[in-house]
Short mmCIF file of C-alpha atoms and ligand atoms in Angstrom, two decimals:
data_model
loop_
_atom_site.label_atom_id
_atom_site.label_comp_id
_atom_site.label_asym_id
_atom_site.label_seq_id
_atom_site.Cartn_x
_atom_site.Cartn_y
_atom_site.Cartn_z
CA MET A 1 101.46 130.16 106.23
CA SER A 2 101.08 133.69 107.55
CA GLU A 3 99.10 135.33 104.78
CA GLN A 4 95.33 135.57 104.58
CA THR A 5 93.49 133.21 102.30
CA VAL A 6 90.16 133.23 100.48
CA LEU A 7 87.98 130.17 100.15
CA VAL A 8 86.58 130.25 96.63
CA ILE A 9 83.33 128.39 96.01
CA ASN A 10 81.83 127.66 92.61
CA CYS A 11 78.49 125.96 93.00
CA GLY A 12 76.80 124.07 90.17
CA SER A 13 73.51 122.21 90.22
CA SER A 14 75.09 118.89 91.18
CA SER A 15 78.67 119.92 91.90
CA LEU A 16 80.65 122.26 94.10
CA LYS A 17 84.23 123.24 93.31
CA PHE A 18 86.35 124.90 95.95
CA SER A 19 89.87 126.11 96.51
CA LEU A 20 91.73 127.95 99.22
CA ILE A 21 93.97 130.61 97.73
CA ALA A 22 96.30 133.30 99.01
CA PRO A 23 95.42 136.24 96.76
CA ASP A 24 98.79 137.97 97.19
CA SER A 25 101.03 135.09 96.20
CA GLY A 26 98.51 133.12 94.14
CA GLU A 27 99.39 130.02 96.14
CA GLN A 28 96.63 127.41 96.23
CA PHE A 29 96.70 125.43 99.48
CA VAL A 30 93.89 123.00 98.88
CA SER A 31 91.29 122.44 96.19
CA GLY A 32 88.59 119.98 95.37
CA VAL A 33 85.27 119.19 93.85
CA ALA A 34 82.11 117.59 95.18
CA GLU A 35 80.20 115.76 92.47
CA ARG A 36 76.88 113.95 92.00
CA LEU A 37 75.37 116.04 94.79
CA LEU A 38 71.73 115.28 95.64
CA THR A 39 72.27 111.62 94.75
CA GLU A 40 73.36 108.72 96.95
CA GLN A 41 76.59 108.54 94.92
CA ALA A 42 77.69 112.01 96.07
CA PHE A 43 81.41 112.25 96.78
CA ILE A 44 84.10 114.85 97.29
CA LYS A 45 87.65 114.80 95.91
CA VAL A 46 90.27 116.90 97.68
CA SER A 47 93.80 117.71 96.46
CA TYR A 48 96.11 118.67 99.30
CA GLN A 49 99.90 118.68 99.60
CA GLY A 50 100.37 116.71 96.40
CA SER A 51 97.94 113.91 97.21
CA LYS A 52 94.31 113.34 96.30
CA GLN A 53 91.63 111.75 98.44
CA GLN A 54 88.06 110.87 97.58
CA THR A 55 85.36 110.55 100.26
CA ALA A 56 81.71 109.55 99.97
CA LEU A 57 79.36 112.22 101.32
CA THR A 58 76.60 111.43 103.80
CA GLU A 59 72.87 112.12 103.85
CA PRO A 60 71.24 114.36 102.70
CA PHE A 61 74.08 114.41 100.07
CA ASP A 62 73.56 118.11 99.43
CA HIS A 63 75.68 121.26 99.04
CA GLN A 64 75.54 121.89 102.80
CA VAL A 65 77.05 118.47 103.50
CA ALA A 66 79.84 119.26 101.03
CA VAL A 67 80.53 122.66 102.62
CA ASN A 68 80.53 121.09 106.10
CA PHE A 69 83.04 118.52 104.87
CA ILE A 70 85.28 121.33 103.60
CA VAL A 71 85.06 123.16 106.95
CA ASP A 72 86.06 119.98 108.83
CA PHE A 73 88.88 119.31 106.39
CA LEU A 74 90.27 122.84 106.78
CA GLN A 75 90.06 122.53 110.56
CA GLN A 76 91.91 119.23 110.62
CA ALA A 77 94.57 120.58 108.28
CA GLY A 78 95.03 123.61 110.53
CA LEU A 79 94.00 125.96 107.73
CA SER A 80 90.67 127.29 108.93
CA GLU A 81 92.00 130.16 111.02
CA LYS A 82 93.65 131.70 108.01
CA VAL A 83 90.45 131.87 105.96
CA SER A 84 89.69 135.58 105.79
CA ALA A 85 86.73 135.52 103.39
CA VAL A 86 84.62 133.35 101.14
CA GLY A 87 84.40 134.33 97.46
CA HIS A 88 81.54 132.94 95.40
CA ARG A 89 81.28 132.67 91.65
CA VAL A 90 77.80 133.94 90.80
CA VAL A 91 76.75 133.50 87.19
CA HIS A 92 74.26 136.31 86.58
CA GLY A 93 74.58 139.80 88.01
CA GLY A 94 72.29 141.44 85.45
CA GLU A 95 72.78 145.19 85.07
CA SER A 96 72.94 145.71 88.82
CA TYR A 97 76.40 144.31 89.40
CA SER A 98 79.46 145.44 87.49
CA GLN A 99 81.80 144.89 90.45
CA PRO A 100 82.45 142.20 93.04
CA THR A 101 80.03 142.77 95.90
CA ILE A 102 79.96 141.96 99.60
CA ILE A 103 76.94 139.74 100.17
CA ASP A 104 74.14 140.84 102.47
CA ASP A 105 70.41 140.08 102.51
CA SER A 106 69.60 142.58 99.78
CA VAL A 107 72.34 141.20 97.50
CA LYS A 108 70.99 137.71 98.08
CA ALA A 109 67.50 138.92 97.18
CA SER A 110 68.79 140.39 93.91
CA ILE A 111 70.73 137.22 93.06
CA ALA A 112 67.49 135.30 93.62
CA ASP A 113 65.56 137.78 91.46
CA LEU A 114 68.16 137.48 88.69
CA GLY A 115 67.39 133.76 88.71
CA LYS A 116 64.74 134.74 86.13
CA LEU A 117 67.63 135.29 83.69
CA ALA A 118 69.73 132.30 84.82
CA PRO A 119 67.36 129.68 86.24
CA LEU A 120 69.96 126.90 86.05
CA HIS A 121 72.69 128.86 87.81
CA ASN A 122 71.72 131.65 90.22
CA PRO A 123 69.50 129.48 92.48
CA VAL A 124 72.35 126.99 93.02
CA ASN A 125 74.85 129.79 93.55
CA LEU A 126 72.56 130.96 96.37
CA ILE A 127 72.53 127.48 97.87
CA GLY A 128 76.33 127.67 98.04
CA ILE A 129 76.18 131.11 99.65
CA ASP A 130 73.67 129.96 102.28
CA ALA A 131 75.71 126.85 103.06
CA ALA A 132 78.91 128.88 103.42
CA GLU A 133 77.18 131.47 105.61
CA LYS A 134 76.07 128.74 107.98
CA ALA A 135 79.47 127.09 108.03
CA PHE A 136 81.61 130.25 108.23
CA ASP A 137 79.55 132.35 110.59
CA GLY A 138 81.01 135.85 110.81
CA LEU A 139 83.21 135.68 107.71
CA MET A 140 82.55 138.08 104.86
CA GLN A 141 81.12 136.50 101.74
CA VAL A 142 81.74 138.13 98.37
CA ALA A 143 79.91 137.56 95.08
CA VAL A 144 81.99 137.75 91.90
CA PHE A 145 79.71 137.82 88.88
CA ASP A 146 80.42 136.14 85.54
CA THR A 147 78.58 138.93 83.76
CA ALA A 148 80.28 141.86 85.56
CA PHE A 149 83.26 142.37 83.23
CA HIS A 150 80.95 142.76 80.23
CA GLN A 151 78.93 145.60 81.76
CA THR A 152 81.16 148.06 79.87
CA MET A 153 79.70 146.95 76.51
CA PRO A 154 78.08 149.81 74.57
CA SER A 155 74.37 149.59 73.75
CA LYS A 156 75.14 148.88 70.07
CA ALA A 157 76.68 145.60 71.25
CA PHE A 158 74.17 144.59 73.90
CA ILE A 159 70.76 145.58 72.47
CA TYR A 160 69.11 142.91 70.32
CA GLY A 161 67.09 143.72 67.20
CA LEU A 162 63.88 143.24 69.17
CA PRO A 163 61.20 145.69 70.37
CA TYR A 164 62.97 147.96 72.84
CA HIS A 165 60.44 147.42 75.63
CA LEU A 166 61.69 143.83 76.00
CA TYR A 167 64.97 145.30 77.13
CA LYS A 168 63.50 148.11 79.22
CA GLN A 169 60.81 146.07 80.96
CA HIS A 170 62.30 142.57 81.01
CA GLY A 171 66.06 143.03 80.80
CA ILE A 172 66.34 141.07 77.54
CA ARG A 173 69.81 142.04 76.27
CA ARG A 174 73.29 140.60 75.80
CA TYR A 175 75.03 140.13 79.16
CA GLY A 176 77.90 137.80 78.29
CA PHE A 177 79.59 135.24 80.55
CA HIS A 178 83.06 133.86 81.45
CA GLY A 179 83.82 137.49 82.44
CA THR A 180 86.33 136.54 85.12
CA SER A 181 88.31 134.45 82.66
CA HIS A 182 88.30 137.06 79.86
CA TYR A 183 89.34 139.72 82.40
CA PHE A 184 92.19 137.58 83.73
CA VAL A 185 93.72 136.58 80.40
CA ALA A 186 93.38 140.10 78.96
CA ASN A 187 95.33 141.47 81.93
CA GLN A 188 97.97 138.78 81.54
CA ALA A 189 98.21 139.60 77.82
CA ALA A 190 98.78 143.27 78.65
CA LYS A 191 101.71 142.22 80.85
CA GLU A 192 103.06 140.07 78.02
CA LEU A 193 102.78 143.06 75.66
CA GLY A 194 104.40 145.37 78.21
CA LYS A 195 101.49 147.82 77.96
CA PRO A 196 99.05 149.17 80.55
CA ILE A 197 95.74 147.31 80.32
CA GLU A 198 94.03 150.64 79.59
CA GLN A 199 95.90 150.76 76.26
CA THR A 200 95.60 147.08 75.41
CA SER A 201 93.12 145.76 72.83
CA VAL A 202 92.80 142.01 72.48
CA ILE A 203 90.37 139.34 71.44
CA THR A 204 90.09 136.54 73.98
CA ALA A 205 88.74 133.10 73.07
CA HIS A 206 87.70 131.09 76.12
CA LEU A 207 87.22 127.59 74.72
CA GLY A 208 86.12 125.02 77.29
CA ASN A 209 82.90 123.03 77.55
CA GLY A 210 81.27 126.42 77.12
CA CYS A 211 82.97 128.71 74.61
CA SER A 212 82.90 132.47 74.25
CA VAL A 213 84.87 135.11 72.38
CA THR A 214 85.28 138.66 73.71
CA ALA A 215 86.51 141.91 72.17
CA ILE A 216 88.41 143.95 74.74
CA ASP A 217 89.23 147.50 73.68
CA ASN A 218 91.64 149.49 75.82
CA GLY A 219 91.03 147.07 78.67
CA GLN A 220 87.23 147.08 78.52
CA SER A 221 84.87 144.44 77.22
CA VAL A 222 83.15 145.98 74.19
CA ASP A 223 81.45 142.90 72.75
CA THR A 224 81.14 139.23 73.55
CA SER A 225 79.60 136.22 71.86
CA MET A 226 77.37 134.86 74.63
CA GLY A 227 74.12 136.71 75.14
CA LEU A 228 71.12 136.76 77.47
CA THR A 229 72.14 133.19 78.25
CA PRO A 230 75.31 131.16 77.66
CA LEU A 231 73.64 129.51 74.65
CA GLU A 232 74.45 132.22 72.11
CA GLY A 233 77.62 132.54 70.07
CA VAL A 234 80.06 129.95 68.79
CA VAL A 235 79.48 126.18 68.64
CA MET A 236 80.27 124.59 72.05
CA GLY A 237 80.57 121.11 73.57
CA THR A 238 76.84 120.43 73.71
CA ARG A 239 75.35 123.87 72.92
CA SER A 240 74.46 124.95 69.42
CA GLY A 241 75.56 128.58 69.66
CA ASP A 242 73.88 130.88 67.10
CA ILE A 243 71.19 129.36 64.94
CA ASP A 244 68.41 130.88 62.85
CA PRO A 245 65.66 131.53 65.46
CA GLY A 246 63.23 130.28 62.83
CA ILE A 247 64.57 126.77 63.47
CA VAL A 248 62.90 126.85 66.91
CA PHE A 249 59.47 127.40 65.31
CA HIS A 250 60.16 124.80 62.68
CA LEU A 251 61.02 122.25 65.38
CA ILE A 252 57.87 123.07 67.37
CA GLU A 253 55.38 123.51 64.56
CA GLN A 254 56.59 121.03 61.94
CA LEU A 255 58.44 118.42 63.97
CA ASN A 256 56.26 118.50 67.12
CA TYR A 257 59.03 119.28 69.58
CA SER A 258 57.87 120.63 72.95
CA PRO A 259 59.56 123.82 74.25
CA ASP A 260 61.37 121.67 76.84
CA ALA A 261 62.63 119.32 74.16
CA VAL A 262 63.92 122.27 72.09
CA ASN A 263 65.65 123.65 75.17
CA SER A 264 67.34 120.34 75.82
CA LEU A 265 68.22 119.90 72.14
CA LEU A 266 69.96 123.27 71.91
CA ASN A 267 71.72 123.14 75.29
CA LYS A 268 72.57 119.48 75.79
CA GLU A 269 72.39 117.60 72.50
CA SER A 270 73.96 120.00 70.00
CA GLY A 271 77.42 121.48 69.46
CA LEU A 272 80.39 119.11 69.05
CA LEU A 273 78.29 116.26 70.44
CA GLY A 274 75.32 116.83 68.15
CA ILE A 275 77.31 117.35 64.97
CA SER A 276 79.86 114.58 65.54
CA GLN A 277 77.32 112.14 67.00
CA MET A 278 80.36 110.95 68.88
CA SER A 279 81.31 113.12 71.83
CA ASN A 280 81.22 116.60 73.32
CA ASP A 281 84.87 116.14 74.24
CA CYS A 282 87.33 117.83 71.93
CA ARG A 283 89.96 115.16 72.63
CA THR A 284 87.75 112.35 71.35
CA ILE A 285 87.07 114.22 68.13
CA GLU A 286 90.75 115.04 67.67
CA ASP A 287 91.67 111.38 68.19
CA ALA A 288 89.10 110.33 65.57
CA ILE A 289 90.66 112.77 63.08
CA LEU A 290 94.30 112.03 63.80
CA GLU A 291 94.14 108.29 64.47
CA ASP A 292 91.20 107.10 62.37
CA ASN A 293 91.10 109.69 59.57
CA ASP A 294 87.41 110.12 60.39
CA THR A 295 86.04 112.61 57.84
CA HIS A 296 82.87 113.35 59.81
CA ALA A 297 84.93 114.22 62.90
CA ASP A 298 87.07 116.39 60.62
CA MET A 299 83.99 118.26 59.37
CA THR A 300 82.79 118.74 62.98
CA MET A 301 86.12 120.30 63.91
CA ASP A 302 86.07 122.50 60.82
CA ILE A 303 82.63 123.85 61.76
CA PHE A 304 83.76 124.47 65.35
CA CYS A 305 86.94 126.29 64.30
CA TYR A 306 85.39 128.27 61.45
CA ARG A 307 82.70 129.65 63.73
CA ILE A 308 85.32 130.76 66.27
CA ALA A 309 87.40 132.40 63.52
CA LYS A 310 84.31 134.15 62.13
CA SER A 311 83.47 135.51 65.57
CA ILE A 312 87.04 136.77 66.05
CA ALA A 313 87.07 138.44 62.61
CA SER A 314 83.75 140.15 63.29
CA TYR A 315 85.28 141.92 66.28
CA MET A 316 87.46 144.01 64.00
CA ALA A 317 84.32 146.18 63.92
CA ALA A 318 84.50 146.58 67.70
CA LEU A 319 88.17 147.43 68.27
CA THR A 320 90.17 150.63 67.81
CA HIS A 321 93.37 148.60 67.40
CA PHE A 322 94.32 144.95 67.65
CA ASP A 323 97.25 143.91 69.83
CA ALA A 324 96.75 140.18 70.25
CA LEU A 325 94.55 137.12 70.03
CA VAL A 326 94.47 135.05 73.22
CA PHE A 327 93.40 131.43 73.59
CA THR A 328 92.34 130.00 76.96
CA GLY A 329 90.08 127.31 78.52
CA GLY A 330 90.60 123.54 78.29
CA ILE A 331 90.50 123.52 74.47
CA GLY A 332 92.24 126.87 73.95
CA GLU A 333 95.07 125.89 76.29
CA ASN A 334 95.58 122.37 74.95
CA SER A 335 94.35 121.85 71.43
CA ASP A 336 97.03 122.84 68.94
CA LEU A 337 94.74 121.48 66.24
CA VAL A 338 91.91 123.90 67.09
CA ARG A 339 94.30 126.84 67.43
CA SER A 340 95.91 126.00 64.12
CA ARG A 341 92.61 125.78 62.23
CA VAL A 342 91.28 128.99 63.81
CA VAL A 343 94.39 131.03 63.09
CA ARG A 344 94.71 129.68 59.55
CA SER A 345 91.36 131.32 58.75
CA LEU A 346 92.58 134.67 60.05
CA ALA A 347 95.51 135.37 57.73
CA LEU A 348 93.79 138.51 56.42
CA LEU A 349 93.91 139.96 59.94
CA GLY A 350 97.69 139.59 59.94
CA LEU A 351 97.82 136.43 62.03
CA THR A 352 100.20 133.60 61.18
CA LEU A 353 100.97 130.66 63.36
CA ASP A 354 104.38 129.23 64.12
CA GLU A 355 103.45 125.54 63.98
CA GLN A 356 106.35 124.46 66.18
CA ARG A 357 105.57 127.01 68.89
CA ASN A 358 101.91 126.00 68.62
CA THR A 359 102.54 122.28 69.18
CA ASP A 360 104.93 123.04 72.06
CA ILE A 361 102.37 124.94 74.12
CA ARG A 362 99.98 122.63 75.97
CA PHE A 363 99.21 121.31 79.43
CA GLY A 364 99.25 124.50 81.43
CA LYS A 365 102.11 126.21 79.58
CA ARG A 366 101.74 129.80 78.40
CA GLY A 367 103.39 131.58 75.54
CA ILE A 368 103.46 132.93 72.02
CA ILE A 369 102.28 130.70 69.16
CA SER A 370 102.51 133.20 66.29
CA THR A 371 105.47 133.93 64.03
CA ASP A 372 107.65 136.94 64.76
CA GLU A 373 106.04 138.85 61.82
CA SER A 374 102.46 138.11 62.88
CA VAL A 375 100.04 139.99 65.11
CA LEU A 376 100.67 138.41 68.51
CA CYS A 377 98.85 135.20 69.23
CA LEU A 378 99.05 133.92 72.82
CA VAL A 379 98.01 130.95 74.91
CA ILE A 380 97.33 131.92 78.52
CA PRO A 381 95.95 129.41 81.03
CA THR A 382 92.98 130.93 82.81
CA ASN A 383 92.67 131.14 86.59
CA GLU A 384 89.19 132.19 87.56
CA GLU A 385 89.66 131.07 91.17
CA LEU A 386 92.63 133.41 91.61
CA VAL A 387 90.63 136.36 90.24
CA ILE A 388 87.75 135.58 92.60
CA ALA A 389 90.18 135.38 95.53
CA MET A 390 91.92 138.64 94.55
CA GLN A 391 88.72 140.56 93.93
CA SER A 392 87.14 139.28 97.16
CA SER A 393 90.17 140.30 99.16
CA ASP A 394 90.34 143.74 97.47
CA ILE A 395 86.72 144.63 98.12
CA ILE A 396 87.02 143.59 101.74
CA ALA A 397 90.19 145.64 102.16
CA LYS A 398 88.37 148.66 100.66
CA GLN A 399 85.40 148.17 102.97
CA GLN A 400 87.66 147.94 105.99
CA GLY A 401 89.29 151.17 104.83
P1 LIG B 501 84.84 123.84 81.64
O1 LIG B 501 84.20 124.78 80.69
O2 LIG B 501 83.92 122.77 82.14
O3 LIG B 501 85.69 124.49 82.72
P2 LIG B 501 87.40 123.10 80.48
O4 LIG B 501 87.89 124.49 80.36
O5 LIG B 501 88.07 122.17 81.42
O6 LIG B 501 85.83 123.01 80.70
O7 LIG B 501 87.49 122.46 78.98
C1 LIG B 501 87.00 121.21 78.68
C2 LIG B 501 87.36 120.92 77.22
O8 LIG B 501 88.78 120.98 77.08
C3 LIG B 501 86.91 119.56 76.72
O9 LIG B 501 86.32 119.68 75.44
C4 LIG B 501 88.22 118.81 76.59
O10 LIG B 501 88.18 117.86 75.55
C5 LIG B 501 89.18 119.91 76.24
N1 LIG B 501 90.55 119.49 76.51
C6 LIG B 501 91.14 119.25 77.70
N2 LIG B 501 92.41 118.78 77.51
C7 LIG B 501 92.61 118.72 76.18
C8 LIG B 501 93.70 118.30 75.35
N3 LIG B 501 94.84 117.85 75.87
N4 LIG B 501 93.55 118.38 74.01
C9 LIG B 501 92.40 118.83 73.46
N5 LIG B 501 91.34 119.22 74.19
C10 LIG B 501 91.43 119.16 75.52
#
């Protein structure tokens, strides 16, 4: 292995995903995830050279212990000398960051400050950055922001119908998330279309546990379904997506919910889980439909798919032309049922599905699922880690001139 590699770190509140990637070839040398951090059950799973190993972590069971484990693992595998940088996924970059950024003390201070807008995410992203700084003394650390790609949205798309001072003084606006994924699949779609990205207009549907739809016009994000937080937009695994804001007051004033209980209801108890009263996992709901003829599961799936289709159709107002619809994320890449129901609602936009192509594309495959006469409809597996590695390596190369 002669090429340089980037260690990509994606820190969540109780988990830490990592992978070591060569940005030029896209080769992934090792990857893994630490889970149940901050509990005595904390463990780390590592995939390396085709095998997987799971190891219990030691006290204090925190992100630093996980990062130290990764450092030791890389050393023992003879990989550590090739690590040229550490790239971090950072959820909220506010309006300050529209590009990947080399981390220094002032960048860390702004990430901390932006914790006001993403209290569940930015503070833990900083924990990952601090742990990596300690473990990889002297290596450049780069922040790649989930919000950055959407900073090209025009004000008509990002300003809410609220008093303007809330935006000016408190930054209350649409930011959008999953930017790295939307960016990646849009660029891959441009290649598929044989057009420069600057002339490519697509709608990308990232459907995973969190779901968001983005309108990309001539290569730039011009609207996206998530907002100030990742709660807005389509129905998700456990999040409600858009609801009448009046429901919040009704819950508090008439049904005696506390603000915390409303927060938990909308973020953790709603979406596929809340409607189905079964699971937040798309597979479980699909199985109930296909194997048990469960009509409630069927209704849940209809709501989920209709909302995605409605969001896609609304973006006709945002685009100058429409080259393709792209599905990605765990559901978008694997669920032919979801794709079929979404596309069926979009016949008026010129989209028709080839059912055989649709059922054939799953489990990491990419390809076309529309008929030859239809506007192009693609499935493209996302690769956020690769984008973080590539962008980290590019910014460092620029800095080093
Ligand atoms: P995250 O947002 O956490 O990265 P993923 O992108 O991995 O999540 O997506 C998780 C979702 O993908 C789950 O709802 C899961 O049910 C769904 N999914 C994964 N594999 C399949 C499959 N074969 N068929 C249908 N849905 C699937």
